[in-house]
Short mmCIF file of N, CA, C and O in Angstrom, two decimals:
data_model
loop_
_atom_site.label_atom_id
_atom_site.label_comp_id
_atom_site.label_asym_id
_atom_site.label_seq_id
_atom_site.Cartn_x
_atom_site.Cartn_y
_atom_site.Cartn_z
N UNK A 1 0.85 -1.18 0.00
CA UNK A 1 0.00 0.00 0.00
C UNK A 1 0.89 1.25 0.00
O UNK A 1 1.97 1.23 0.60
N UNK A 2 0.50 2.23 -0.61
CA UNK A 2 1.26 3.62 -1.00
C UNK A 2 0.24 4.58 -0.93
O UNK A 2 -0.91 4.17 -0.79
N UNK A 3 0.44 5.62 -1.00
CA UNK A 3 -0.49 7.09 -1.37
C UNK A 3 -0.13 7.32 -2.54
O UNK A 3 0.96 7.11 -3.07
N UNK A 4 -1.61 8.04 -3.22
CA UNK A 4 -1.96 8.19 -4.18
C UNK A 4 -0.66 9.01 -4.90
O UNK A 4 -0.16 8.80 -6.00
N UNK A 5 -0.29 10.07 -3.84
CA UNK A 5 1.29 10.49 -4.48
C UNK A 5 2.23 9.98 -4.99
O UNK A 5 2.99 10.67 -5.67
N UNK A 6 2.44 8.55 -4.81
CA UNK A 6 3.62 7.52 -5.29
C UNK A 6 3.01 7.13 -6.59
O UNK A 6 3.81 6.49 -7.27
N UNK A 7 1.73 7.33 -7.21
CA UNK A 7 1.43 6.84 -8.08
C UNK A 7 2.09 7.61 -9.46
O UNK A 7 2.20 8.83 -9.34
N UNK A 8 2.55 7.04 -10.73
CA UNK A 8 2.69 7.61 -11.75
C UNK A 8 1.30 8.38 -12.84
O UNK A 8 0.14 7.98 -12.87
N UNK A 9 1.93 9.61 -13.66
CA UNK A 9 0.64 9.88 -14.58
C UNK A 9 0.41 8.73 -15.62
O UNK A 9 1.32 8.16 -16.22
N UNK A 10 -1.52 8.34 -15.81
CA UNK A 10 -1.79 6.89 -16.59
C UNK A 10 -1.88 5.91 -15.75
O UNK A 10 -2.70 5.04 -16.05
N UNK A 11 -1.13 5.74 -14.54
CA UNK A 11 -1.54 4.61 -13.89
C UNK A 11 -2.64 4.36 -13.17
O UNK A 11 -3.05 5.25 -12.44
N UNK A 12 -3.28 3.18 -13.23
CA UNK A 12 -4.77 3.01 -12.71
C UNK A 12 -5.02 2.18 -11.55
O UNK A 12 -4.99 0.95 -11.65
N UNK A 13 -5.21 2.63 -10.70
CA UNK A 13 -4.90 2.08 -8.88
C UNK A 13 -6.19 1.84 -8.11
O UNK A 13 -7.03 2.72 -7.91
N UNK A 14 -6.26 0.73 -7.74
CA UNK A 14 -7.73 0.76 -6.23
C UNK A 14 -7.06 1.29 -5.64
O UNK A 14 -5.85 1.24 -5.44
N UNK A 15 -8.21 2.10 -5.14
CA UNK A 15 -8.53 2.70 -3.43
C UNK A 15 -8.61 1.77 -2.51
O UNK A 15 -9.70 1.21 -2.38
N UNK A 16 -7.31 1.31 -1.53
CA UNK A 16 -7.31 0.75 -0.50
C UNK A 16 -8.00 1.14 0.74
O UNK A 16 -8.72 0.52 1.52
N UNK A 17 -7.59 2.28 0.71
CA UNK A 17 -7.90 2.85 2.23
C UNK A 17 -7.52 4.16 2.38
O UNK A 17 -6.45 4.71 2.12
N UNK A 18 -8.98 4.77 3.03
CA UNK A 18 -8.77 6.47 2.70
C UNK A 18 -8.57 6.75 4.24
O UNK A 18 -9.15 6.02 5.05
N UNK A 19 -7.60 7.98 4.76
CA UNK A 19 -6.75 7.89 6.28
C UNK A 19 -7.48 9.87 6.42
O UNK A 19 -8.08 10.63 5.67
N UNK A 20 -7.07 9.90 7.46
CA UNK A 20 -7.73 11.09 7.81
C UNK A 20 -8.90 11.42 9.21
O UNK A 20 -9.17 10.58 10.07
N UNK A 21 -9.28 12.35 9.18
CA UNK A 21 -10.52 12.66 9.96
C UNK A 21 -12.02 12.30 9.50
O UNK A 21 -12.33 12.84 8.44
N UNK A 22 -12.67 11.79 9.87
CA UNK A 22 -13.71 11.75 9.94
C UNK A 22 -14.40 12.18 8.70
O UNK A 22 -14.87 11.42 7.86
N UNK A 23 -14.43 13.94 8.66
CA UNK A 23 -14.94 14.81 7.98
C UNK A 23 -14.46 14.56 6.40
O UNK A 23 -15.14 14.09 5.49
N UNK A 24 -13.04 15.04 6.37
CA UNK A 24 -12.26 14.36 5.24
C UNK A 24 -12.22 13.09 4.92
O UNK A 24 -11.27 13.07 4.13
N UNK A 25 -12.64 11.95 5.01
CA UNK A 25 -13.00 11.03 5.09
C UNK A 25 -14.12 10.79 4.02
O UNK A 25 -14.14 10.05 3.03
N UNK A 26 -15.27 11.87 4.67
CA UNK A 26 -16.95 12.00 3.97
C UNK A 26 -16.93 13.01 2.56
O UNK A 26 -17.58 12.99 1.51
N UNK A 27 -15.97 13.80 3.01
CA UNK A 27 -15.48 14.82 1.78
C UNK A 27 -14.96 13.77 0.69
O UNK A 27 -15.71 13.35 -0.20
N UNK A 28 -13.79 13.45 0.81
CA UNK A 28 -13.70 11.88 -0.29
C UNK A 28 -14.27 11.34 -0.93
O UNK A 28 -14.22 11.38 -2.16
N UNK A 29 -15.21 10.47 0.00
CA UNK A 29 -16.09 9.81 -0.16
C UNK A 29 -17.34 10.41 -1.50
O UNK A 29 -17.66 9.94 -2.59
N UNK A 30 -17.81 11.83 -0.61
CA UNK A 30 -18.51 12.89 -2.03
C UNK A 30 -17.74 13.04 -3.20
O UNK A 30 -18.22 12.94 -4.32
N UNK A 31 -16.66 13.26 -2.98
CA UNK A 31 -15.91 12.92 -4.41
C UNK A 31 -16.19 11.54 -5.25
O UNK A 31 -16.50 11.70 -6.43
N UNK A 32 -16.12 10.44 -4.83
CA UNK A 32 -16.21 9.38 -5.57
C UNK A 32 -14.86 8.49 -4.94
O UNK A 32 -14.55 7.56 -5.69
N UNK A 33 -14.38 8.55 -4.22
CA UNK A 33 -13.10 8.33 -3.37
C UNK A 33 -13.58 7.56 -2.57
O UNK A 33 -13.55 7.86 -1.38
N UNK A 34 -14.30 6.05 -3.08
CA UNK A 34 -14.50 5.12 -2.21
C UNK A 34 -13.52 3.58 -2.32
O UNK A 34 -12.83 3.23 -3.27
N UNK A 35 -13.74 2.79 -0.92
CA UNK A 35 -12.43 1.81 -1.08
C UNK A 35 -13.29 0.91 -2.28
O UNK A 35 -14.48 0.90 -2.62
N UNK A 36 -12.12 0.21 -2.72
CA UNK A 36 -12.75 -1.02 -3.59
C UNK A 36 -12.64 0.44 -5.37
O UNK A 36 -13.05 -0.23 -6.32
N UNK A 37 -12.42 1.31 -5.68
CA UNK A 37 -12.63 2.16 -6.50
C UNK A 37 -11.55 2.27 -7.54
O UNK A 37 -10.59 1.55 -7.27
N UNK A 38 -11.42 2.93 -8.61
CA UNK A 38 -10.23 2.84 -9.77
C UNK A 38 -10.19 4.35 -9.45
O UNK A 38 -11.07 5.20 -9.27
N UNK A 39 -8.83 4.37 -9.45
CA UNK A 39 -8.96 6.28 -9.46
C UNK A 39 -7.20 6.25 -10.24
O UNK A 39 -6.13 5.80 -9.82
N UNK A 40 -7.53 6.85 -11.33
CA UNK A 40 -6.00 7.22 -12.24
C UNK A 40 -5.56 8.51 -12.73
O UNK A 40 -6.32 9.24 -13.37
N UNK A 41 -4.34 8.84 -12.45
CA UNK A 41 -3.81 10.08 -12.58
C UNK A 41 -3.92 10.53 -13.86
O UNK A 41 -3.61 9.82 -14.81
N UNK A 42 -4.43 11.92 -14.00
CA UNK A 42 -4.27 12.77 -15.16
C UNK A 42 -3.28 13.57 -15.17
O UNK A 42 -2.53 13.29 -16.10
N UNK A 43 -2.93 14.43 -14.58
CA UNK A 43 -1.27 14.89 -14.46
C UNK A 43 -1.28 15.14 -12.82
O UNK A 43 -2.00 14.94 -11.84
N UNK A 44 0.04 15.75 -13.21
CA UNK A 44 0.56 16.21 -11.56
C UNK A 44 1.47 17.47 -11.54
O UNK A 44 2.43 17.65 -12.28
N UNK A 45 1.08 18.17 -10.73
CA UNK A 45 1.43 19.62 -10.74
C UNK A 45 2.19 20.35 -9.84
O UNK A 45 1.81 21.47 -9.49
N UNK A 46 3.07 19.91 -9.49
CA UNK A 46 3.60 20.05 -8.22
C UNK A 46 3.58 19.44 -6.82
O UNK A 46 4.01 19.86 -5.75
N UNK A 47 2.78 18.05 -7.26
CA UNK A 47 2.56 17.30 -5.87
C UNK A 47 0.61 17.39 -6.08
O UNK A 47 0.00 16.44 -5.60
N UNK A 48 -0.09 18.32 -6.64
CA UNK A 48 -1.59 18.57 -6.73
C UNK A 48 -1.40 17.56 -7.91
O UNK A 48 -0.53 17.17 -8.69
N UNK A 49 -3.00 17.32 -7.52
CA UNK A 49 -2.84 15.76 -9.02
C UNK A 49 -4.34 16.17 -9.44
O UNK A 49 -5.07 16.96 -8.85
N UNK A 50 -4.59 15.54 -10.42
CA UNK A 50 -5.81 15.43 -11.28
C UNK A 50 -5.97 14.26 -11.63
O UNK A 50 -5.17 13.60 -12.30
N UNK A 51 -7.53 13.73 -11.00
CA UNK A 51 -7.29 12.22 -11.41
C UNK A 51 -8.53 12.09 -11.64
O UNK A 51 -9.35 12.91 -11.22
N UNK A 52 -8.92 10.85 -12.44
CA UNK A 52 -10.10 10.17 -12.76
C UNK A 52 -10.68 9.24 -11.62
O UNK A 52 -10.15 8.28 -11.05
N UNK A 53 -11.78 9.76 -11.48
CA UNK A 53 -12.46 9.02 -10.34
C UNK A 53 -14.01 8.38 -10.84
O UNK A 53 -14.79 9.32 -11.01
N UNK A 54 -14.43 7.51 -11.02
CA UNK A 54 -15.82 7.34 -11.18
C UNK A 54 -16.20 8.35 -12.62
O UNK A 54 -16.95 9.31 -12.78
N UNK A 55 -15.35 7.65 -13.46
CA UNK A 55 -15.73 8.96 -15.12
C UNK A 55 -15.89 10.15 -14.55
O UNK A 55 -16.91 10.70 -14.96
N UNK A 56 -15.27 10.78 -13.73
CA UNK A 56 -15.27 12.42 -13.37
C UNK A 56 -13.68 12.84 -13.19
O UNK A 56 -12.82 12.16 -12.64
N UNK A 57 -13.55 13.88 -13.67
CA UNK A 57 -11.55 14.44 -13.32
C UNK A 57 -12.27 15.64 -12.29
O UNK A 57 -13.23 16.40 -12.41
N UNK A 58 -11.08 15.30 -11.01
CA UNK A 58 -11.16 15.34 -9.93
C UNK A 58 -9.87 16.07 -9.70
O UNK A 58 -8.91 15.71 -10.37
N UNK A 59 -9.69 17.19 -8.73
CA UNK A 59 -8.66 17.67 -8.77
C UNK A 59 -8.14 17.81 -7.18
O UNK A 59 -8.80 18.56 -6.46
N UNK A 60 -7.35 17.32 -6.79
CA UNK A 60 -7.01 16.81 -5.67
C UNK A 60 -5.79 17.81 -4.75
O UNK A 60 -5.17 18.59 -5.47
N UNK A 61 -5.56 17.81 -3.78
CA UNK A 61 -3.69 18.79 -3.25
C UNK A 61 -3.34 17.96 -2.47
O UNK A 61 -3.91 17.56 -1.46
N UNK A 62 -2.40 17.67 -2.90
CA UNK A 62 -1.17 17.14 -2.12
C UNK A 62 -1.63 16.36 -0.93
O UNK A 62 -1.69 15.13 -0.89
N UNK A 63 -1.95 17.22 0.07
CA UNK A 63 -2.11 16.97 1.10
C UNK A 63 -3.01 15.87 1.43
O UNK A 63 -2.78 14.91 2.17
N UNK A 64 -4.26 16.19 0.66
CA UNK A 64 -5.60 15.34 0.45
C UNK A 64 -4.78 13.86 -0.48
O UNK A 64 -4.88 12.73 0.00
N UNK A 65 -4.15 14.07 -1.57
CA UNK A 65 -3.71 12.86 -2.29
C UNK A 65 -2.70 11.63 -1.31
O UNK A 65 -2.59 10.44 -1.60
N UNK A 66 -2.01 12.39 -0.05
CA UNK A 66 -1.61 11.44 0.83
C UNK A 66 -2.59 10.81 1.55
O UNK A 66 -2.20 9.74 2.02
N UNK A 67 -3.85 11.12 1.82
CA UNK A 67 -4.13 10.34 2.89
C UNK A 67 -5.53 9.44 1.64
O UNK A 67 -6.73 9.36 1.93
N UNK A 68 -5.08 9.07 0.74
CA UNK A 68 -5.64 8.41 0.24
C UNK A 68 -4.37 7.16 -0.44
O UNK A 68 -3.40 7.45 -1.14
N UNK A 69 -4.71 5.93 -0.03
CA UNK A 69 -4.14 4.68 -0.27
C UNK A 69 -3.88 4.20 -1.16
O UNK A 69 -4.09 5.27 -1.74
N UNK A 70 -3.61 3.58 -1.92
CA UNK A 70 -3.94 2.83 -3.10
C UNK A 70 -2.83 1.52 -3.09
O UNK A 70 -2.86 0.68 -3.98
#
């Protein structure tokens, strides 16, 4: 298991396990950021990523892209 940050642009990864608070957690989750899920990078911008989640591009920071698993 890694964060979504270790992932390369194109690569296509389950959602293991999303880490965080509670709140951020449910925020995720409204995104389409559920476990069992395909979520693949569209680019990366300095550590901020853009990724495909559930046929939607999703734009993510850093911060938020660590505490998501894959």
């Amino acid at each position: 298991m890694m964060p979504l940050t270790m992932s390369k642009v194109g690569e296509s990864n389950i959602i293991k396990k999303i880490g965080g608070k509670e709140e951020t957690k449910k925020f995720l989750e409204s995104l389409g950021f559920v476990i069992g899920s395909t979520v693949t990078i569209v680019s990366d911008i300095g550590g901020n990523l853009i990724v495909n989640v559930k046929e939607s591009r999703v734009a993510v920071s850093k911060e938020m892209a660590l505490k998501i698993m894959v």
